[in-house]
């Protein structure tokens, strides 16, 4: 196709996804919307400069009319009326079958934080989704065969494309890389939108990492154009937006408004939200300093404000409010680990269902019954609790910004955990794995971002560890890196070359004076 070049390696059946027609469709979206994407990314940089210079976040005065008028989003689409339990995971073949069979109402098929964007993962993920819709997907491993249950028992597929900030270097248009967002969205929509419609559902999406309603407007315009190009009725697409950046928390209503004919609600993306809090105010001293990662819970005042505002905002507009990921994962071999995980997840989902959320996320099929039981207890036979308007909730900008009220300490154990998790995750990511079970928690790019950004912030604020009294310096972190690596190296399956890559990358994103906006950007540059 004119101007389009494929730079990634070819493999079996790739030609079924990378057809001239599919590439032409995606190229049209890139040509028409690529420049606006870059403008919006520049606007992010300008806003960051304002915050670093002493500015703050607040509800926008110029959009007061949106917040005060009486609009509502489109009614729930087929397959999205009841979302009491959603499972997330990458789009590999085994996960595709297990997630669809899990008993969850929705599967977030993830091309973003739970997926390492190798070219093979990107294209095979599209094949897996199409094969699942065609019911031609199967998988065998360790003497066990995996196959789909009947259609009526399967979860609804909701695809999460990459965020606006990510590019697809293996596909270029006139010599420039495509937007990763438009590649993931475009290939799925071209191949699978009408397949979904034939099954009585539709092409549904989760939209990550947005920082403003103008970025939501861009997505809405992409949706309108894509539907027009393929002759799909306008409003068929539905999208749930992850409120997982600090600026987006102040623009929830405006984001819903921009997508209102295509909106399926908002999700409380808690882990990326914590990362964004650190990132946006990283130069502002101890007022925006969080304790170590495992000490920050959803009961922290600023996190309560964020989640309660999200439920109120969604239900006021007739939109679903979906809770966040409980990172705990069960163990089929260790009863105590399993007991703790189930208790933690039950408590988390009990809080969310009580707050008015319509459903929530889990990362493992064994947790689907746990989440479902909790929400069944609140919902009963109702598909959601959109009627709970939460008019008792009143959240100010100061409430959202009250990071300093978060209880907790910063200890050497917390610092070591951040180093250990980040090294293990980055090593796996460089090997093509985006969701990794580490110390009985499901880690993805968001949790790795918290780990490395906390260390950067602690170094730049001369933090003294609560248990040892040592000041967090580059030298201390480098020593801990070597000590944690020695422990990892003594374990089975250690790959010295991959951990050398992970260590170099970690030092760049955690110890350099300049803060990398996303660790996935330099990581992707290192990826073949």
XYZ file of C-alpha atoms in Angstrom:
528
model
C 0.000 0.000 0.000
C 1.209 3.516 -0.843
C 3.336 4.933 1.977
C 2.888 1.963 4.359
C 5.883 -0.185 5.214
C 6.052 -3.202 7.512
C 9.348 -3.452 9.417
C 8.491 -6.328 11.726
C 9.277 -9.959 10.978
C 6.679 -12.037 9.204
C 5.212 -15.201 10.686
C 2.515 -17.769 10.065
C -0.875 -16.186 9.243
C 0.304 -12.595 9.682
C -0.961 -11.936 6.151
C -4.497 -12.596 7.431
C -4.274 -9.500 9.648
C -1.906 -7.294 7.644
C -4.053 -7.257 4.524
C -3.830 -4.351 2.073
C -7.395 -3.367 2.994
C -6.764 -3.412 6.752
C -3.547 -1.434 6.363
C -5.269 1.096 4.094
C -8.040 1.580 6.660
C -5.553 2.058 9.505
C -3.424 4.374 7.357
C -6.482 6.562 6.692
C -6.976 6.971 10.433
C -3.278 7.732 10.888
C -3.276 10.351 8.120
C -6.409 12.060 9.388
C -5.717 12.012 13.131
C -1.955 11.574 13.608
C -1.185 15.299 13.689
C -3.846 15.993 16.319
C -2.419 13.222 18.464
C 0.989 14.886 18.400
C -0.546 18.279 19.243
C -2.252 16.786 22.275
C 0.985 15.169 23.422
C 2.645 18.581 23.209
C -0.195 19.990 25.315
C 0.623 17.380 27.961
C 4.197 18.631 28.078
C 3.028 22.229 28.439
C 0.727 21.293 31.288
C 3.526 19.387 33.010
C 5.771 22.438 32.738
C 3.067 24.538 34.405
C 2.729 22.063 37.270
C 6.485 21.820 37.736
C 6.638 25.628 37.887
C 4.147 25.747 40.759
C 0.774 25.387 39.056
C -2.017 23.139 40.237
C -4.951 21.084 39.003
C -8.565 22.179 39.285
C -11.946 21.726 37.659
C -11.951 23.669 34.395
C -13.840 26.999 34.458
C -14.254 26.939 30.662
C -16.291 23.714 30.805
C -18.566 24.643 33.708
C -21.558 24.521 31.340
C -20.862 20.830 30.649
C -20.791 19.995 34.357
C -23.974 21.963 35.048
C -26.159 20.852 32.118
C -28.411 17.791 32.004
C -27.009 15.493 29.289
C -26.670 11.701 29.603
C -24.573 9.087 27.835
C -25.995 6.446 25.506
C -27.786 3.528 27.206
C -25.754 0.353 27.857
C -24.989 -1.611 24.697
C -25.700 -5.343 24.262
C -23.296 -7.381 26.363
C -22.448 -4.414 28.592
C -25.607 -4.092 30.669
C -24.193 -6.272 33.473
C -20.493 -5.806 34.255
C -20.344 -7.025 37.841
C -17.056 -8.851 37.279
C -14.447 -8.164 34.609
C -11.210 -10.054 34.049
C -8.142 -8.448 32.523
C -5.179 -9.947 30.741
C -2.977 -10.022 27.653
C -4.188 -11.297 24.283
C -2.084 -14.458 24.078
C -3.879 -17.602 22.956
C -4.188 -19.353 26.321
C -5.364 -16.212 28.125
C -7.905 -15.511 25.393
C -9.580 -18.881 25.981
C -9.288 -18.832 29.768
C -10.583 -15.270 30.103
C -13.547 -15.850 27.817
C -14.375 -19.062 29.710
C -13.791 -17.568 33.169
C -17.377 -16.735 34.068
C -16.613 -13.004 34.046
C -19.094 -10.732 32.308
C -16.339 -8.845 30.456
C -12.804 -9.621 29.353
C -10.483 -6.649 28.946
C -8.339 -7.916 26.077
C -5.204 -5.946 26.736
C -2.780 -4.574 24.158
C -1.553 -2.065 26.722
C -0.144 -2.434 30.267
C -0.456 -6.243 30.451
C 1.086 -6.725 27.009
C 4.708 -6.302 25.946
C 4.284 -4.833 22.433
C 6.564 -7.070 20.437
C 5.496 -7.257 16.810
C 4.590 -10.908 17.332
C 2.373 -10.079 20.331
C 0.709 -7.238 18.452
C -0.258 -9.243 15.373
C -0.903 -12.563 17.106
C -3.197 -10.774 19.553
C -5.361 -9.642 16.645
C -5.383 -13.173 15.249
C -6.386 -14.605 18.611
C -9.317 -12.224 18.947
C -10.541 -12.920 15.424
C -10.156 -16.670 15.894
C -12.096 -16.464 19.148
C -14.960 -14.696 17.402
C -14.861 -17.299 14.632
C -14.642 -20.078 17.279
C -11.571 -21.515 15.554
C -9.262 -20.899 18.510
C -7.708 -23.733 20.534
C -4.597 -24.272 22.616
C -2.703 -27.225 24.075
C -0.055 -27.196 26.789
C 1.301 -29.779 29.217
C -1.103 -32.413 27.987
C -4.103 -30.153 28.568
C -6.389 -28.899 25.804
C -8.164 -25.538 25.951
C -11.325 -24.755 23.971
C -14.149 -22.228 24.140
C -17.416 -22.823 25.940
C -20.697 -22.018 24.134
C -21.054 -18.392 23.031
C -23.718 -17.578 25.625
C -21.259 -18.487 28.420
C -18.391 -16.313 27.149
C -17.330 -12.933 28.469
C -17.894 -9.856 26.316
C -14.657 -8.761 24.640
C -13.550 -5.188 25.372
C -10.214 -4.306 23.751
C -7.713 -1.931 25.352
C -5.470 -0.379 22.703
C -2.210 1.299 23.604
C -2.292 4.861 24.948
C -1.877 7.957 22.772
C 1.764 8.345 23.829
C 2.912 5.021 22.343
C 4.015 4.406 18.765
C 4.218 1.299 16.588
C 7.707 1.302 15.132
C 7.188 -1.862 13.099
C 4.649 -0.093 10.909
C 5.407 3.246 9.251
C 3.469 5.641 7.048
C 5.571 7.855 4.778
C 8.565 6.959 6.927
C 6.960 7.887 10.265
C 5.755 5.378 12.877
C 2.051 4.779 13.314
C 0.259 5.583 16.550
C 0.125 2.400 18.593
C -3.430 3.356 19.577
C -4.583 3.564 15.983
C -2.869 0.296 15.010
C -4.502 -1.659 17.837
C -7.880 -0.014 17.328
C -7.781 0.009 13.540
C -6.795 -3.626 13.008
C -9.336 -4.865 15.549
C -12.152 -2.690 14.231
C -11.462 -3.621 10.613
C -11.340 -7.360 11.198
C -13.665 -7.871 14.142
C -16.312 -5.125 14.380
C -18.760 -6.852 12.066
C -17.934 -10.236 13.590
C -18.975 -8.825 16.968
C -22.168 -7.358 15.507
C -23.038 -10.717 14.001
C -22.915 -12.171 17.522
C -25.339 -9.552 18.834
C -22.730 -7.407 20.578
C -20.362 -4.804 19.166
C -16.823 -3.404 19.001
C -16.103 -2.222 22.519
C -12.975 -0.571 23.912
C -11.197 0.506 27.076
C -9.305 3.777 26.563
C -6.156 4.251 28.670
C -3.880 7.041 29.882
C -5.900 10.047 28.718
C -5.128 13.344 30.418
C -7.864 15.624 29.081
C -11.311 15.747 27.524
C -9.658 16.923 24.301
C -7.946 13.540 24.077
C -11.363 11.923 24.536
C -12.702 14.142 21.749
C -9.988 12.813 19.460
C -11.022 9.246 20.223
C -14.661 10.123 19.539
C -13.732 11.594 16.170
C -11.740 8.449 15.349
C -14.790 6.357 16.221
C -17.099 8.429 14.030
C -14.738 8.209 11.062
C -14.047 4.478 11.487
C -17.745 3.669 11.568
C -18.289 5.824 8.492
C -15.475 4.151 6.549
C -16.784 0.626 7.201
C -20.489 1.394 7.034
C -21.092 0.641 10.708
C -23.938 2.661 12.295
C -22.752 5.663 14.275
C -22.891 4.950 18.021
C -22.181 1.231 17.622
C -18.743 1.564 19.226
C -18.745 1.852 23.012
C -15.773 2.885 25.099
C -14.998 2.849 28.798
C -12.368 5.383 29.812
C -9.838 4.580 32.498
C -9.507 7.530 34.840
C -5.913 6.727 35.614
C -4.140 10.059 35.306
C -4.293 12.880 37.832
C -5.489 15.522 35.326
C -8.302 13.264 34.093
C -9.784 13.086 37.597
C -10.622 16.782 37.259
C -12.266 16.241 33.840
C -14.410 13.145 34.381
C -17.664 14.805 33.305
C -16.087 16.406 30.266
C -14.561 13.086 29.180
C -17.941 11.382 29.424
C -19.515 14.277 27.540
C -17.071 14.092 24.627
C -17.737 10.362 24.215
C -21.403 10.448 25.237
C -22.786 8.753 22.097
C -20.055 6.098 22.392
C -19.603 5.991 26.163
C -19.796 2.874 28.303
C -18.609 4.584 31.490
C -15.453 5.143 33.500
C -13.043 2.870 35.346
C -10.970 3.678 38.434
C -7.491 2.742 37.171
C -5.890 2.905 40.576
C -2.300 1.840 39.884
C -1.644 4.179 36.991
C -3.427 6.882 38.967
C -0.884 6.560 41.770
C 1.913 6.697 39.216
C 0.389 9.827 37.683
C 0.131 11.523 41.082
C 3.849 10.966 41.595
C 4.765 11.973 38.048
C 2.716 15.145 37.806
C 3.942 16.613 41.105
C 7.320 14.927 41.320
C 9.207 18.224 41.687
C 6.887 19.745 44.285
C 8.491 18.409 47.431
C 7.002 16.476 50.312
C 3.445 17.782 49.946
C 3.008 15.252 47.135
C 5.206 12.506 48.532
C 3.577 9.098 48.966
C 4.674 6.406 51.422
C 5.965 3.127 50.041
C 3.756 1.438 47.506
C 2.235 -1.312 49.642
C 1.254 1.198 52.338
C -0.985 3.215 49.989
C -4.490 1.782 50.095
C -7.807 2.760 48.590
C -8.854 4.154 51.978
C -6.317 7.009 51.713
C -8.340 10.270 51.701
C -7.279 11.383 48.223
C -8.052 7.941 46.789
C -11.477 7.861 48.471
C -12.240 11.263 46.970
C -11.237 10.049 43.500
C -13.312 6.864 43.561
C -16.405 8.376 45.136
C -16.370 11.251 42.671
C -16.095 8.734 39.834
C -19.221 6.828 40.957
C -21.236 10.009 41.444
C -20.135 11.401 38.084
C -20.949 8.221 36.177
C -24.337 7.552 37.727
C -25.455 11.144 37.327
C -24.906 10.676 33.584
C -26.284 7.134 33.257
C -22.823 5.604 32.814
C -21.295 2.531 34.438
C -18.666 3.000 37.141
C -16.181 0.109 37.167
C -13.834 -0.531 40.062
C -10.116 -1.136 39.922
C -7.735 -4.050 39.871
C -7.016 -6.026 43.003
C -3.423 -7.071 42.356
C -3.504 -10.059 44.743
C -3.528 -13.430 43.013
C -4.420 -16.793 44.542
C -2.117 -19.779 44.864
C -3.228 -23.329 44.153
C -0.189 -24.664 46.045
C 0.023 -22.468 49.154
C -3.171 -22.396 51.277
C -2.001 -19.441 53.356
C -1.182 -17.302 50.323
C -4.546 -18.278 48.900
C -6.383 -17.360 52.105
C -4.762 -13.916 52.289
C -5.445 -13.205 48.616
C -9.109 -14.139 48.897
C -9.530 -12.037 52.042
C -7.874 -9.004 50.466
C -9.874 -9.248 47.263
C -13.151 -9.789 49.133
C -12.524 -6.707 51.278
C -11.605 -4.618 48.228
C -14.685 -5.635 46.246
C -16.947 -5.226 49.289
C -15.801 -1.624 49.626
C -16.324 -0.947 45.910
C -19.769 -2.540 45.708
C -20.815 -0.633 48.828
C -19.630 2.623 47.277
C -21.904 2.109 44.272
C -19.591 0.670 41.646
C -21.378 -1.464 39.057
C -18.572 -4.001 38.786
C -14.864 -4.469 39.244
C -11.688 -6.083 37.922
C -9.775 -9.236 38.742
C -6.549 -10.531 37.211
C -7.020 -14.278 37.668
C -9.858 -16.679 36.779
C -9.918 -18.075 40.337
C -10.955 -14.632 41.603
C -13.970 -14.305 39.304
C -16.286 -16.182 41.738
C -15.022 -14.055 44.641
C -15.814 -10.772 42.909
C -19.105 -12.078 41.531
C -20.292 -13.249 44.947
C -19.625 -9.847 46.499
C -21.448 -7.948 43.744
C -24.266 -10.513 43.677
C -24.847 -9.688 47.321
C -25.418 -6.029 46.472
C -26.990 -6.267 43.015
C -29.071 -9.420 43.299
C -30.885 -9.824 39.980
C -30.281 -6.209 38.931
C -27.641 -5.748 36.187
C -26.104 -2.677 37.827
C -26.743 0.014 40.429
C -26.981 3.043 38.167
C -29.892 4.180 40.331
C -27.484 4.883 43.218
C -26.748 8.521 42.422
C -24.439 9.111 45.410
C -25.776 12.623 45.879
C -24.243 12.465 49.359
C -20.793 12.773 47.778
C -19.200 16.205 47.494
C -15.573 16.273 46.361
C -13.486 19.422 45.985
C -10.245 19.939 44.114
C -8.534 20.146 47.510
C -9.866 16.681 48.380
C -8.367 15.202 45.210
C -5.061 16.942 45.926
C -4.793 15.874 49.582
C -1.878 13.501 48.993
C -0.109 14.643 52.166
C -2.884 13.103 54.307
C -1.886 9.586 53.222
C -0.661 7.529 56.205
C 2.373 5.266 55.963
C 6.160 5.118 56.045
C 9.073 4.639 53.681
C 11.301 1.768 54.774
C 14.290 -0.109 53.439
C 12.007 -3.103 52.914
C 9.741 -0.940 50.776
C 12.692 0.386 48.798
C 14.037 -3.128 48.238
C 10.628 -4.331 47.134
C 10.397 -1.546 44.568
C 13.845 -2.434 43.188
C 13.182 -6.168 43.140
C 9.758 -5.915 41.482
C 10.914 -3.434 38.868
C 13.936 -5.550 37.883
C 11.885 -8.740 37.651
C 9.122 -7.061 35.688
C 11.420 -5.286 33.229
C 13.310 -8.510 32.564
C 10.028 -10.244 31.765
C 8.809 -7.311 29.658
C 11.966 -7.322 27.549
C 11.279 -11.018 26.979
C 7.810 -10.308 25.633
C 5.717 -10.830 28.785
C 3.600 -7.905 29.987
C 1.690 -9.368 32.970
C 3.883 -11.117 35.549
C 3.086 -12.807 38.861
C 5.699 -11.569 41.368
C 5.480 -12.287 45.115
C 1.798 -13.269 44.817
C 0.840 -10.018 43.097
C 0.025 -9.468 39.428
C 2.441 -6.850 38.185
C 2.092 -4.928 34.948
C 3.572 -1.749 33.501
C 1.540 0.431 35.878
C 2.873 -1.165 39.057
C 6.414 -1.113 37.674
C 5.936 2.604 37.003
C 4.998 3.188 40.641
C 8.087 1.297 41.806
C 10.598 3.239 39.726
C 8.932 6.675 40.068
C 8.784 6.402 43.853
C 12.501 5.733 43.960
C 13.165 8.759 41.722
C 11.019 10.937 43.983
C 12.614 9.650 47.185
C 16.108 10.348 45.874
C 15.154 13.904 44.922
C 13.612 14.605 48.319
C 16.436 13.256 50.504
C 14.087 10.784 52.168
C 15.340 9.113 55.335
C 14.186 5.500 55.715
C 11.969 4.968 58.756
C 13.558 1.681 59.834
C 17.287 2.218 59.182
C 17.646 5.990 59.171
C 19.597 5.872 55.894
C 18.995 8.634 53.348
C 17.817 7.417 49.937
C 20.582 8.308 47.465
C 21.614 7.030 44.054
C 24.505 5.253 45.716
C 22.225 3.459 48.186
C 19.852 2.393 45.410
C 22.750 1.131 43.259
C 24.001 -0.976 46.170
C 20.508 -2.409 46.727
C 20.204 -3.151 43.010
C 23.359 -5.279 43.171
C 22.171 -7.069 46.311
C 18.715 -7.802 44.907
C 20.238 -8.984 41.626
C 22.444 -11.408 43.529
C 19.366 -12.933 45.107
C 17.548 -13.153 41.786
C 20.596 -14.704 40.099
C 20.571 -17.562 42.605
C 17.075 -18.608 41.519
C 16.203 -21.066 38.723
C 15.702 -19.648 35.246
C 17.938 -16.611 35.727
C 18.843 -15.003 32.386
C 21.954 -12.857 32.842
C 21.630 -11.038 29.515
C 18.006 -10.110 30.064
C 18.654 -8.900 33.617
C 21.567 -6.820 32.364
C 19.114 -5.114 29.972
C 16.574 -4.694 32.751
C 19.159 -3.216 35.118
C 20.383 -0.678 32.575
C 16.806 0.356 31.811
C 15.850 0.550 35.476
C 18.813 2.787 36.294
C 17.850 5.064 33.418
C 14.217 5.510 34.519
C 14.802 5.562 38.286
C 18.219 7.194 38.752
C 18.712 9.655 35.895
C 18.252 13.319 36.766
C 15.746 13.683 33.934
C 12.486 11.845 34.602
C 11.301 9.544 31.787
C 7.585 10.176 31.184
C 6.918 6.457 30.715
C 9.355 3.605 31.252
C 7.785 1.818 28.269
C 9.203 4.443 25.899
C 12.909 3.673 26.472
C 12.006 0.011 26.970
C 10.272 -0.130 23.587
C 13.279 1.536 21.958
C 15.391 -1.393 23.251
C 12.889 -3.994 22.026
C 13.727 -5.613 18.665
